[in-house]
Short mmCIF file of C-alpha atoms in Angstrom, two decimals:
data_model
loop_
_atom_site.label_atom_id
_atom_site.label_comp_id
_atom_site.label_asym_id
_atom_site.label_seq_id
_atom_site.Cartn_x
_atom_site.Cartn_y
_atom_site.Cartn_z
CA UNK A 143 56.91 -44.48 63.59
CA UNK A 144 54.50 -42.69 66.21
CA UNK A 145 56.39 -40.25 68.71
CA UNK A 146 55.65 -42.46 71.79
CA UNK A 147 56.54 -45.65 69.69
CA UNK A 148 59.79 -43.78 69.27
CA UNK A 149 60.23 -42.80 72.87
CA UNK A 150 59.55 -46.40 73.94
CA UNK A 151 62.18 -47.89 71.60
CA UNK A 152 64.81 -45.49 72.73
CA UNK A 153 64.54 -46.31 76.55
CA UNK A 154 64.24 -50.02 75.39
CA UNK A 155 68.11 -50.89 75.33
CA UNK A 156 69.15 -48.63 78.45
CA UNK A 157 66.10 -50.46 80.62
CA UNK A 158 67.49 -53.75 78.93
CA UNK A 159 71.18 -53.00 80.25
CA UNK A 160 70.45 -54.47 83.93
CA UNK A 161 67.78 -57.64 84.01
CA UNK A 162 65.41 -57.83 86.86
CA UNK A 163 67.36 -59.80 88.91
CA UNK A 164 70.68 -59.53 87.78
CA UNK A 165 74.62 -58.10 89.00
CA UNK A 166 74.43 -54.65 89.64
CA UNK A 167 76.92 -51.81 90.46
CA UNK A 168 75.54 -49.24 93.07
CA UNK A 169 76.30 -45.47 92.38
CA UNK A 170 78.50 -44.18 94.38
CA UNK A 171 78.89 -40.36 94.42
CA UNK A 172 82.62 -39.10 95.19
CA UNK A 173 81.17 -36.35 97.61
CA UNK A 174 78.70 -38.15 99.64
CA UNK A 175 78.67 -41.56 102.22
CA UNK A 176 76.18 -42.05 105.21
CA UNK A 177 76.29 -42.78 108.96
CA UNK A 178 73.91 -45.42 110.51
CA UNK A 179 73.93 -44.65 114.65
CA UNK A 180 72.55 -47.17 116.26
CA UNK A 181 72.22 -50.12 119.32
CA UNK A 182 73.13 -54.28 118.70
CA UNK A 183 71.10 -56.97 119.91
CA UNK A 184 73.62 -57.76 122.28
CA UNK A 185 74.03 -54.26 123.50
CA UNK A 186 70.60 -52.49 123.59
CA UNK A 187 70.39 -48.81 123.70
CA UNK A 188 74.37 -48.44 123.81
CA UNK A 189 75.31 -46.31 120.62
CA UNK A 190 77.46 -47.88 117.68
CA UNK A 191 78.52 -46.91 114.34
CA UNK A 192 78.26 -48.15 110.35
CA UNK A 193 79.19 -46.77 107.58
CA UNK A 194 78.44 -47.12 103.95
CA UNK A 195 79.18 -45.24 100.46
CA UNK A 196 76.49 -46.33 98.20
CA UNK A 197 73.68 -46.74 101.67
CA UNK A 198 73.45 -50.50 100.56
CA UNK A 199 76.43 -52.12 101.67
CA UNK A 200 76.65 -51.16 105.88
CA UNK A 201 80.10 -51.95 107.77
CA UNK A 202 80.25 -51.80 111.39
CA UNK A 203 83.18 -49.36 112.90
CA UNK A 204 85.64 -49.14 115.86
CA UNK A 205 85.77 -52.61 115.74
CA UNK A 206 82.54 -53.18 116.38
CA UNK A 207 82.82 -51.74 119.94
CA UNK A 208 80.68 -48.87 120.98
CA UNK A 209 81.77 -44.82 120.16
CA UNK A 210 80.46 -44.14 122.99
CA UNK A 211 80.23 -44.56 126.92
CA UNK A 212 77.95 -41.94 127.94
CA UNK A 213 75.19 -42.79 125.64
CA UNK A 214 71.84 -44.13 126.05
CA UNK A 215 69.11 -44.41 124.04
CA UNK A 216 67.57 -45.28 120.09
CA UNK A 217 69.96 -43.05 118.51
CA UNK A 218 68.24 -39.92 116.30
CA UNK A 219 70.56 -37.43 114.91
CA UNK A 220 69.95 -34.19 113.63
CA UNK A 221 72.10 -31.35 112.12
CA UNK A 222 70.58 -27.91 113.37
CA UNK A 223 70.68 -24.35 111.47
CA UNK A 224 74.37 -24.12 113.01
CA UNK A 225 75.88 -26.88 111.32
CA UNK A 226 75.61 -28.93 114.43
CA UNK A 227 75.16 -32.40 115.12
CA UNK A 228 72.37 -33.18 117.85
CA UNK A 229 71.97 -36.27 119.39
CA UNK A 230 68.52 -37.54 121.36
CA UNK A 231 67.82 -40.41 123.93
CA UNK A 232 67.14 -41.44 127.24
CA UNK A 233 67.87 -44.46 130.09
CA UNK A 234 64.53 -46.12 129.71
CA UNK A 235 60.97 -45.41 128.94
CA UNK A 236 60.83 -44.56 132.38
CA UNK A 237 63.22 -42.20 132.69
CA UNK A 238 61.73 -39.09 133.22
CA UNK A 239 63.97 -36.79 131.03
CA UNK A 240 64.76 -36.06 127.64
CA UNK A 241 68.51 -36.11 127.11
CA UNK A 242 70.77 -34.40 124.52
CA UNK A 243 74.23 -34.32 123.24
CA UNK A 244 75.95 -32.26 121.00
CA UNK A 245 78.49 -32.47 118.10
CA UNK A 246 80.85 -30.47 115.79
CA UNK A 247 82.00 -33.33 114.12
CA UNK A 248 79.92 -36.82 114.80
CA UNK A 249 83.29 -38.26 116.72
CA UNK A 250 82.96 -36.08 120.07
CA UNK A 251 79.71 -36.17 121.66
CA UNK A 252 79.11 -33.36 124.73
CA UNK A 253 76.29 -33.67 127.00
CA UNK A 254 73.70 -30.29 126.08
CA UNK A 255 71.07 -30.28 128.42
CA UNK A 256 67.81 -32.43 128.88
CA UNK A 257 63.56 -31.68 128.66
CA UNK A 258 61.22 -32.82 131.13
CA UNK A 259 57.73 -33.28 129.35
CA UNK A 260 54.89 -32.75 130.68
CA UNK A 261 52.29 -35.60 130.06
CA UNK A 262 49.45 -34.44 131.94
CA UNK A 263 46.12 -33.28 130.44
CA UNK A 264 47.44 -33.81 126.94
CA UNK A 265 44.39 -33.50 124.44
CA UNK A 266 43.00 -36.47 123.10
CA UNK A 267 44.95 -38.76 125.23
CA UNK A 268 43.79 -38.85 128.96
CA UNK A 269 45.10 -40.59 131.47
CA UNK A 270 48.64 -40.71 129.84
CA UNK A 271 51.43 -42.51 131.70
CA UNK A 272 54.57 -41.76 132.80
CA UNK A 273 56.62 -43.27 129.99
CA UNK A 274 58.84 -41.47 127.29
CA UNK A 275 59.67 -44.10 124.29
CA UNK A 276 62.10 -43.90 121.80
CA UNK A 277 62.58 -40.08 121.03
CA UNK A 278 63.64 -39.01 117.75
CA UNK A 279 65.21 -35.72 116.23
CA UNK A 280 64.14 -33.66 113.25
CA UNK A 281 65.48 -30.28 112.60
CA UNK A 282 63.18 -28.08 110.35
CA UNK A 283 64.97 -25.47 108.00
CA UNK A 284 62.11 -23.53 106.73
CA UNK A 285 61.21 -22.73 110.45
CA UNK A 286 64.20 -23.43 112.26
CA UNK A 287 63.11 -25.52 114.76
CA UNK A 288 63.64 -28.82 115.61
CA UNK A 289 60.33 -30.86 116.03
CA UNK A 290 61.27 -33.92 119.31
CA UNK A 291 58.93 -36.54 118.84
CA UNK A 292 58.36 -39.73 121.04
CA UNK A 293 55.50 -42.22 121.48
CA UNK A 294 53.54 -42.48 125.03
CA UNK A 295 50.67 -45.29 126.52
CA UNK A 296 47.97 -44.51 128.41
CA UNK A 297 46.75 -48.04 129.38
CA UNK A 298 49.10 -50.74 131.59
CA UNK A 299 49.50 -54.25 130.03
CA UNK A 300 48.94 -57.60 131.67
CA UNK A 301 49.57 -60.86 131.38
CA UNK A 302 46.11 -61.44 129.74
CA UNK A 303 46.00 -58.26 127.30
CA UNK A 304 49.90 -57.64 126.87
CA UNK A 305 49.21 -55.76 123.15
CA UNK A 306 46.89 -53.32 125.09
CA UNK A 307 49.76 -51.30 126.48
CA UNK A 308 50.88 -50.91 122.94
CA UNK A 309 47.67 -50.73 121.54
CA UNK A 310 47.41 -47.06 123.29
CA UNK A 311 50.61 -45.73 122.38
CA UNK A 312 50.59 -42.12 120.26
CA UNK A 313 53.32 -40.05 118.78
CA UNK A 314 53.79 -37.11 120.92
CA UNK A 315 55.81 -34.08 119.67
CA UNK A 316 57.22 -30.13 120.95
CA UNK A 317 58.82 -27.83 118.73
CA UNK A 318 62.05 -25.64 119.84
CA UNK A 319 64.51 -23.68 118.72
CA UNK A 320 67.20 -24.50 120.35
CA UNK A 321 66.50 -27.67 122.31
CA UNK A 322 66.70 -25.43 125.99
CA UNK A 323 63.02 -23.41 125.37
CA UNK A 324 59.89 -25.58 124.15
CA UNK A 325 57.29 -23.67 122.82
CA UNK A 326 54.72 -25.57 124.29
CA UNK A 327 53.67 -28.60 125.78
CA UNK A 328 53.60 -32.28 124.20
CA UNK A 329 50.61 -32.76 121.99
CA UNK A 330 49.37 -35.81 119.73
CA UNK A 331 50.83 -35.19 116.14
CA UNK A 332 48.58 -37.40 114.63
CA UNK A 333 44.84 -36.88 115.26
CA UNK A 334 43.79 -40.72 113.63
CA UNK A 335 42.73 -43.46 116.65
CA UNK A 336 45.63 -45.73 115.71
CA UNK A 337 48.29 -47.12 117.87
CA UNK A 338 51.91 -45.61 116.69
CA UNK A 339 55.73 -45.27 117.51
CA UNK A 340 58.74 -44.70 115.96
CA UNK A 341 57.96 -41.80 113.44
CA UNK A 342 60.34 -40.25 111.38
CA UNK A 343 59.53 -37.31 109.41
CA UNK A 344 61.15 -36.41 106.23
CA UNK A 345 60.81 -33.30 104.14
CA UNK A 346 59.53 -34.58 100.23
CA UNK A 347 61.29 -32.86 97.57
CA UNK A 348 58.09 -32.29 96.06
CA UNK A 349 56.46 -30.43 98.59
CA UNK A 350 55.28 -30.69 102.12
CA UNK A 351 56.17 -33.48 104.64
CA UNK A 352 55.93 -37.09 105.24
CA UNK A 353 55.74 -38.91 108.15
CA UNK A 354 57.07 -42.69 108.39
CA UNK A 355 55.18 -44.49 111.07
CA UNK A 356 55.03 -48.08 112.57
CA UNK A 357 51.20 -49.09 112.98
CA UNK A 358 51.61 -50.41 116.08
CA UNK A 359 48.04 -52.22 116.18
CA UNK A 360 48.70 -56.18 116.58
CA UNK A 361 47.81 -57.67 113.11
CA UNK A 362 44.65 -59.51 112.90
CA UNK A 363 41.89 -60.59 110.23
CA UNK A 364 40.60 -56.73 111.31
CA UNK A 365 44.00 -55.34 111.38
CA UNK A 366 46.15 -56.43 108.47
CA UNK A 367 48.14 -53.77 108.41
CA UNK A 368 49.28 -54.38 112.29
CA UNK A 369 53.22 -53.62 112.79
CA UNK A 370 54.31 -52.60 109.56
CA UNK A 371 56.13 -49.55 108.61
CA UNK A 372 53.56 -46.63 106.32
CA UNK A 373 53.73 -43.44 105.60
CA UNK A 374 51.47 -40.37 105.76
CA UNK A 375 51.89 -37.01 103.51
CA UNK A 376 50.84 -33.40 104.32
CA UNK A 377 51.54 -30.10 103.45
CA UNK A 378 52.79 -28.92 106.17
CA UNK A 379 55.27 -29.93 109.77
CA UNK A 380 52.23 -30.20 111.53
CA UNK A 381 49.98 -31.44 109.63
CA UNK A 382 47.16 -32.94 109.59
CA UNK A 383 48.50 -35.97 108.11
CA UNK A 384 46.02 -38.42 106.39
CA UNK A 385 45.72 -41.66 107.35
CA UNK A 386 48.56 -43.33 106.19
CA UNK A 387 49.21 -45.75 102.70
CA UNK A 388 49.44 -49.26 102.76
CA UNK A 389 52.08 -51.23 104.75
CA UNK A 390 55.70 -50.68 102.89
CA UNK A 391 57.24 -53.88 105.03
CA UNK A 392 56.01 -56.88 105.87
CA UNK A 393 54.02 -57.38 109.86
CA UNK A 394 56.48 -57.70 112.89
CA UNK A 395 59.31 -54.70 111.46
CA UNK A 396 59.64 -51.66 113.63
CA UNK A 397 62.30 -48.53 114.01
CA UNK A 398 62.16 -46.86 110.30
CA UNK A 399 65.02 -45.04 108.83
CA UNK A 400 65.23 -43.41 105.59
CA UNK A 401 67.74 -41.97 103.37
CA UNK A 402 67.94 -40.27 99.77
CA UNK A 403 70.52 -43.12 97.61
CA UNK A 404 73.69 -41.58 96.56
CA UNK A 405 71.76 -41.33 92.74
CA UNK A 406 69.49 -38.83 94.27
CA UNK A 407 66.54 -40.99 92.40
CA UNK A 408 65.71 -43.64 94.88
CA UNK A 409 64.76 -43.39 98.45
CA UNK A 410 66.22 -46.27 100.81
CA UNK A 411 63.64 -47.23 103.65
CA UNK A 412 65.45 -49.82 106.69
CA UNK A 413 63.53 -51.32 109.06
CA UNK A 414 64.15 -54.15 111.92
CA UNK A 415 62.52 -57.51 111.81
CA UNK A 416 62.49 -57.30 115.71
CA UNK A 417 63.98 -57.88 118.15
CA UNK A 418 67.65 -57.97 116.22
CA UNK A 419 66.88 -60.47 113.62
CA UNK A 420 67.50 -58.69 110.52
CA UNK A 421 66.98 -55.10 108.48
CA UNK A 422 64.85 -54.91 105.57
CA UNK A 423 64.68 -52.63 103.36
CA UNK A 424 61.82 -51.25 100.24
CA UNK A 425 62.85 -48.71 97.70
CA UNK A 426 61.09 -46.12 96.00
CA UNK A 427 61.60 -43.24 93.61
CA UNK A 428 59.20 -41.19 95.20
CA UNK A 429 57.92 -40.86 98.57
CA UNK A 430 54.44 -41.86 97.39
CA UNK A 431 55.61 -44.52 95.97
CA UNK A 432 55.70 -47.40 94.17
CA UNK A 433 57.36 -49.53 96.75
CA UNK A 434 59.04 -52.37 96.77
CA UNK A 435 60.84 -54.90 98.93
CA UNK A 436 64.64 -55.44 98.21
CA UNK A 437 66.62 -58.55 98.53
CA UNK A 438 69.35 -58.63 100.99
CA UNK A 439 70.68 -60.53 104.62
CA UNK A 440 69.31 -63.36 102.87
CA UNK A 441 72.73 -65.38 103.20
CA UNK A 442 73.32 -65.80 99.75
CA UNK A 443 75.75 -63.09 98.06
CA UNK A 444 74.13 -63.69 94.33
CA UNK A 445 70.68 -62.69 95.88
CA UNK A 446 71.66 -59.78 98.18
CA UNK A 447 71.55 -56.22 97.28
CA UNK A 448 72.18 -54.76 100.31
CA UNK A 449 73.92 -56.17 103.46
CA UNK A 450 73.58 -54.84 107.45
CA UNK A 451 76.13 -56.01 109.69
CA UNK A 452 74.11 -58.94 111.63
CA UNK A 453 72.86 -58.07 114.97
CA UNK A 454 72.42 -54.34 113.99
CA UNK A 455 69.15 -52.34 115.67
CA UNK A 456 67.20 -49.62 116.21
CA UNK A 457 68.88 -46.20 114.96
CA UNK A 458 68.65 -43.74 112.50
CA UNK A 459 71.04 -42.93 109.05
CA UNK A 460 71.97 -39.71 107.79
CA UNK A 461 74.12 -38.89 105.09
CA UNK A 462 77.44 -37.39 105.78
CA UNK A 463 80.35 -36.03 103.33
CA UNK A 464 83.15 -38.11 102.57
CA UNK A 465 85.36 -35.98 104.49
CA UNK A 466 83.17 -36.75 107.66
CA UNK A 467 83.29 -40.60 106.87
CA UNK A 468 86.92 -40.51 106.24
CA UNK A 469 87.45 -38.88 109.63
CA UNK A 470 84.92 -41.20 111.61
CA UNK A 471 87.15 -44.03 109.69
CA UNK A 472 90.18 -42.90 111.26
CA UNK A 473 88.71 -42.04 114.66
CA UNK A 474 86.99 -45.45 114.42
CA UNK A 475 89.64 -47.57 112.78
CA UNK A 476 88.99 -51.26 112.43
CA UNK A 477 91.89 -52.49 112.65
#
């Protein structure tokens, strides 16, 4: 029998073990769970917790009441060089400032100090307005910075051309080192004409960076790709980032988050159907790809793979040690 022949019929029975379709057992690794901060419908921009151990199955803490009374914002959480936990938002989109809180163990959150951009003369997008949405946290190790994104209009809405408003949105960013010193002012991080918010970037074990973006274009017969979640790849923080792949969620889904499944082979993409209907989710092995949507919230248990507590919304996971999530379960009870 041929080598590959071989090959082939020695995966066959291990591929054959779960059916397309059929019961499965998520991995769970003994060392690791994950943390989803985040809003509710009911309460938007007031900061809740769920936790999971296999980044599938989601279960809302504290008894579903917030963690916190000082927070406002979409929560984005990132661990700095010092083993820190740093936590971003603001009051509105027209609050002026950029707030942040700090953390030695995800339970305690301490005001740290805020950032007033400056959104004049920005390059490549005049006339910018005064609006700061949904800024989000990334902490660099190779440079130690952190990188503060956040998306910005520069056109006004009305009642006749609502979409325009978002139609002019771009994702702004400044690097720092320490979240009190910005190294310069905001500047586009994309240099493509295409409407976007709520990027995430994540570092691919294979080199480089990605950046996971909502095209925030209204979809059309010209626009197809119009409010989905994609992704764009470079080799470096900064760029420049091609324009990104093909849509990974369906139209209408906003607020990405993305996490490495405790198998450390498949990467776990949520998104919202807006505004609080459900989280979706696409799996991958790599970054690049290939995608593909997973069943879950669909109401019946024999379909679901994956389950968000209903009403959940915008926020951001990050995985945690099982120390961590037995501590937030004990600060947090349920019960």
């Amino acid at each position: 029998m041929p080598a590959i022949a071989m090959a082939a019929s020695a995966l066959a029975p291990a591929m054959a073990q779960v059916a397309p379709g059929g019961p499965a057992t998520p991995y769970v690794d003994p060392a690791k769970a994950y943390l989803f901060a985040h809003m509710t419908k009911e309460r938007y921009g007031v900061l809740y917790y769920s936790v999971s151990l296999d980044g599938l199955h989601w279960t809302r803490i504290n008894g579903g009441k917030p963690v916190s009374q000082d927070y406002h914002g979409h929560a984005s959480i990132a661990q700095g060089g010092d083993g820190r936990y740093y936590l971003v938002g603001n009051k509105s989109d027209e609050d002026p400032l950029i707030r942040f809180w700090v953390s030695d163990d995800l339970i305690r959150w301490t005001p740290f100090g805020t950032y007033q951009p400056d959104l004049s003369n920005i390059p490549g997008h005049p006339h910018t307005l005064a609006r700061i949405g949904a800024p989000k946290l990334y902490f660099d190790k190779p440079s130690g910075q952190f990188l503060l994104s956040w998306h910005t209009p520069n056109e006004d809405g009305n009642r006749e051309d609502p979409e325009r408003y978002w139609a002019s949105q771009r994702t702004l960013y400044v690097l720092s080192k320490d979240l009190k010193t910005f190294a310069a002012k905001p500047r586009r991080l994309f240099s493509w004409d295409m409407a976007t918010i709520d990027t995430v970037i994540q570092p691919d074990p294979r080199g480089g960076y990605c950046a996971v973006i909502k095209d925030e274009r209204y979809p059309s017969y010209e626009w197809t790709t119009g409010k989905t979640i994609r992704i764009s790849c470079a080799s470096r923080l900064l760029g420049p980032y091609p324009l990104p792949g093909a849509p990974l969620s369906p139209n209408f889904r906003e607020a990405p988050t993305l996490i490495r499944a405790p198998n450390a082979q498949d990467w776990l993409l949520y998104y919202e159907q807006y505004a609080g209907t459900s989280y979706g989710l696409s799996m991958a092995p790599t970054l690049q790809g290939p995608w593909y949507q997973v069943s879950g919230n669909s109401g019946v248990a024999e379909w679901n793979r994956y389950e968000v507590p209903a009403g959940t919304r915008h926020g951001s996971m990050l995985e945690i040690s099982r120390k961590e999530y037995d501590a937030l379960r004990a600060a947090f009870p349920n019960g």
